[in-house]
Amino acid sequence: MTATLRTVLTAARARRTARHLAGVRFCDGCARVSDSAARAAEHRRHARLTALTHAR
Protein backbone atom coordinates (compact mmCIF):
# COMPACT_ATOMS: atom_id res chain seq x y z
CA MET A 1 0.00 0.00 0.00
CA THR A 2 2.78 2.42 0.90
CA ALA A 3 4.66 1.67 -2.31
CA THR A 4 1.51 2.26 -4.38
CA LEU A 5 0.84 5.58 -2.67
CA ARG A 6 4.46 6.63 -3.15
CA THR A 7 4.27 5.72 -6.85
CA VAL A 8 1.06 7.72 -7.32
CA LEU A 9 2.52 10.78 -5.59
CA THR A 10 5.77 10.52 -7.55
CA ALA A 11 3.87 10.28 -10.85
CA ALA A 12 1.70 13.28 -9.97
CA ARG A 13 4.78 15.29 -9.02
CA ALA A 14 6.46 14.30 -12.31
CA ARG A 15 3.44 15.44 -14.35
CA ARG A 16 3.27 18.73 -12.44
CA THR A 17 7.01 19.29 -12.96
CA ALA A 18 6.72 18.50 -16.68
CA ARG A 19 3.90 21.03 -17.05
CA HIS A 20 5.91 23.62 -15.17
CA LEU A 21 9.05 23.06 -17.28
CA ALA A 22 6.98 23.28 -20.46
CA GLY A 23 5.57 26.59 -19.28
CA VAL A 24 2.02 25.24 -19.36
CA ARG A 25 -0.39 26.67 -16.82
CA PHE A 26 -3.66 24.95 -15.97
CA CYS A 27 -6.45 25.77 -13.57
CA ASP A 28 -6.97 23.04 -10.97
CA GLY A 29 -9.85 21.43 -12.85
CA CYS A 30 -7.94 21.39 -16.13
CA ALA A 31 -4.88 19.96 -14.42
CA ARG A 32 -6.96 17.09 -13.03
CA VAL A 33 -8.31 16.34 -16.52
CA SER A 34 -4.80 16.48 -17.96
CA ASP A 35 -3.43 14.21 -15.22
CA SER A 36 -6.30 11.78 -15.75
CA ALA A 37 -5.62 11.68 -19.49
CA ALA A 38 -1.91 11.08 -18.85
CA ARG A 39 -2.70 8.24 -16.44
CA ALA A 40 -5.14 6.69 -18.93
CA ALA A 41 -2.56 6.85 -21.73
CA GLU A 42 0.07 5.25 -19.50
CA HIS A 43 -2.39 2.53 -18.50
CA ARG A 44 -3.13 1.79 -22.19
CA ARG A 45 0.59 1.60 -23.00
CA HIS A 46 1.18 -0.77 -20.09
CA ALA A 47 -1.83 -2.93 -21.04
CA ARG A 48 -0.63 -3.15 -24.66
CA LEU A 49 2.87 -4.15 -23.58
CA THR A 50 1.47 -6.75 -21.18
CA ALA A 51 -0.81 -8.16 -23.88
CA LEU A 52 2.09 -8.41 -26.34
CA THR A 53 4.31 -10.08 -23.74
CA HIS A 54 1.68 -12.70 -22.89
CA ALA A 55 0.70 -13.28 -26.52
CA ARG A 56 4.03 -14.87 -27.34
PDB file of C-alpha atoms in Angstrom:
ATOM      1  CA  MET A   1       0.000   0.000   0.000  1.00  0.00           C
ATOM      2  CA  THR A   2       2.777   2.422   0.901  1.00  0.00           C
ATOM      3  CA  ALA A   3       4.659   1.665  -2.314  1.00  0.00           C
ATOM      4  CA  THR A   4       1.509   2.263  -4.377  1.00  0.00           C
ATOM      5  CA  LEU A   5       0.844   5.576  -2.669  1.00  0.00           C
ATOM      6  CA  ARG A   6       4.465   6.626  -3.147  1.00  0.00           C
ATOM      7  CA  THR A   7       4.272   5.718  -6.849  1.00  0.00           C
ATOM      8  CA  VAL A   8       1.063   7.722  -7.321  1.00  0.00           C
ATOM      9  CA  LEU A   9       2.517  10.778  -5.595  1.00  0.00           C
ATOM     10  CA  THR A  10       5.771  10.518  -7.548  1.00  0.00           C
ATOM     11  CA  ALA A  11       3.870  10.280 -10.847  1.00  0.00           C
ATOM     12  CA  ALA A  12       1.699  13.278  -9.969  1.00  0.00           C
ATOM     13  CA  ARG A  13       4.776  15.286  -9.021  1.00  0.00           C
ATOM     14  CA  ALA A  14       6.465  14.304 -12.307  1.00  0.00           C
ATOM     15  CA  ARG A  15       3.445  15.443 -14.349  1.00  0.00           C
ATOM     16  CA  ARG A  16       3.266  18.730 -12.440  1.00  0.00           C
ATOM     17  CA  THR A  17       7.007  19.290 -12.960  1.00  0.00           C
ATOM     18  CA  ALA A  18       6.722  18.497 -16.681  1.00  0.00           C
ATOM     19  CA  ARG A  19       3.899  21.027 -17.052  1.00  0.00           C
ATOM     20  CA  HIS A  20       5.911  23.624 -15.174  1.00  0.00           C
ATOM     21  CA  LEU A  21       9.046  23.061 -17.282  1.00  0.00           C
ATOM     22  CA  ALA A  22       6.983  23.281 -20.460  1.00  0.00           C
ATOM     23  CA  GLY A  23       5.568  26.590 -19.283  1.00  0.00           C
ATOM     24  CA  VAL A  24       2.025  25.240 -19.360  1.00  0.00           C
ATOM     25  CA  ARG A  25      -0.395  26.666 -16.825  1.00  0.00           C
ATOM     26  CA  PHE A  26      -3.658  24.954 -15.967  1.00  0.00           C
ATOM     27  CA  CYS A  27      -6.452  25.772 -13.573  1.00  0.00           C
ATOM     28  CA  ASP A  28      -6.967  23.037 -10.969  1.00  0.00           C
ATOM     29  CA  GLY A  29      -9.854  21.432 -12.850  1.00  0.00           C
ATOM     30  CA  CYS A  30      -7.941  21.393 -16.134  1.00  0.00           C
ATOM     31  CA  ALA A  31      -4.876  19.961 -14.419  1.00  0.00           C
ATOM     32  CA  ARG A  32      -6.959  17.088 -13.029  1.00  0.00           C
ATOM     33  CA  VAL A  33      -8.312  16.341 -16.515  1.00  0.00           C
ATOM     34  CA  SER A  34      -4.797  16.482 -17.957  1.00  0.00           C
ATOM     35  CA  ASP A  35      -3.432  14.211 -15.220  1.00  0.00           C
ATOM     36  CA  SER A  36      -6.296  11.785 -15.746  1.00  0.00           C
ATOM     37  CA  ALA A  37      -5.616  11.676 -19.489  1.00  0.00           C
ATOM     38  CA  ALA A  38      -1.908  11.076 -18.846  1.00  0.00           C
ATOM     39  CA  ARG A  39      -2.698   8.238 -16.441  1.00  0.00           C
ATOM     40  CA  ALA A  40      -5.138   6.688 -18.929  1.00  0.00           C
ATOM     41  CA  ALA A  41      -2.559   6.852 -21.728  1.00  0.00           C
ATOM     42  CA  GLU A  42       0.072   5.254 -19.495  1.00  0.00           C
ATOM     43  CA  HIS A  43      -2.388   2.532 -18.501  1.00  0.00           C
ATOM     44  CA  ARG A  44      -3.133   1.794 -22.187  1.00  0.00           C
ATOM     45  CA  ARG A  45       0.595   1.601 -23.001  1.00  0.00           C
ATOM     46  CA  HIS A  46       1.176  -0.768 -20.091  1.00  0.00           C
ATOM     47  CA  ALA A  47      -1.826  -2.931 -21.036  1.00  0.00           C
ATOM     48  CA  ARG A  48      -0.634  -3.150 -24.655  1.00  0.00           C
ATOM     49  CA  LEU A  49       2.868  -4.147 -23.584  1.00  0.00           C
ATOM     50  CA  THR A  50       1.474  -6.751 -21.182  1.00  0.00           C
ATOM     51  CA  ALA A  51      -0.812  -8.162 -23.884  1.00  0.00           C
ATOM     52  CA  LEU A  52       2.092  -8.407 -26.341  1.00  0.00           C
ATOM     53  CA  THR A  53       4.306 -10.077 -23.741  1.00  0.00           C
ATOM     54  CA  HIS A  54       1.685 -12.701 -22.890  1.00  0.00           C
ATOM     55  CA  ALA A  55       0.702 -13.284 -26.524  1.00  0.00           C
ATOM     56  CA  ARG A  56       4.029 -14.865 -27.336  1.00  0.00           C
TER      57      ARG A  56
END
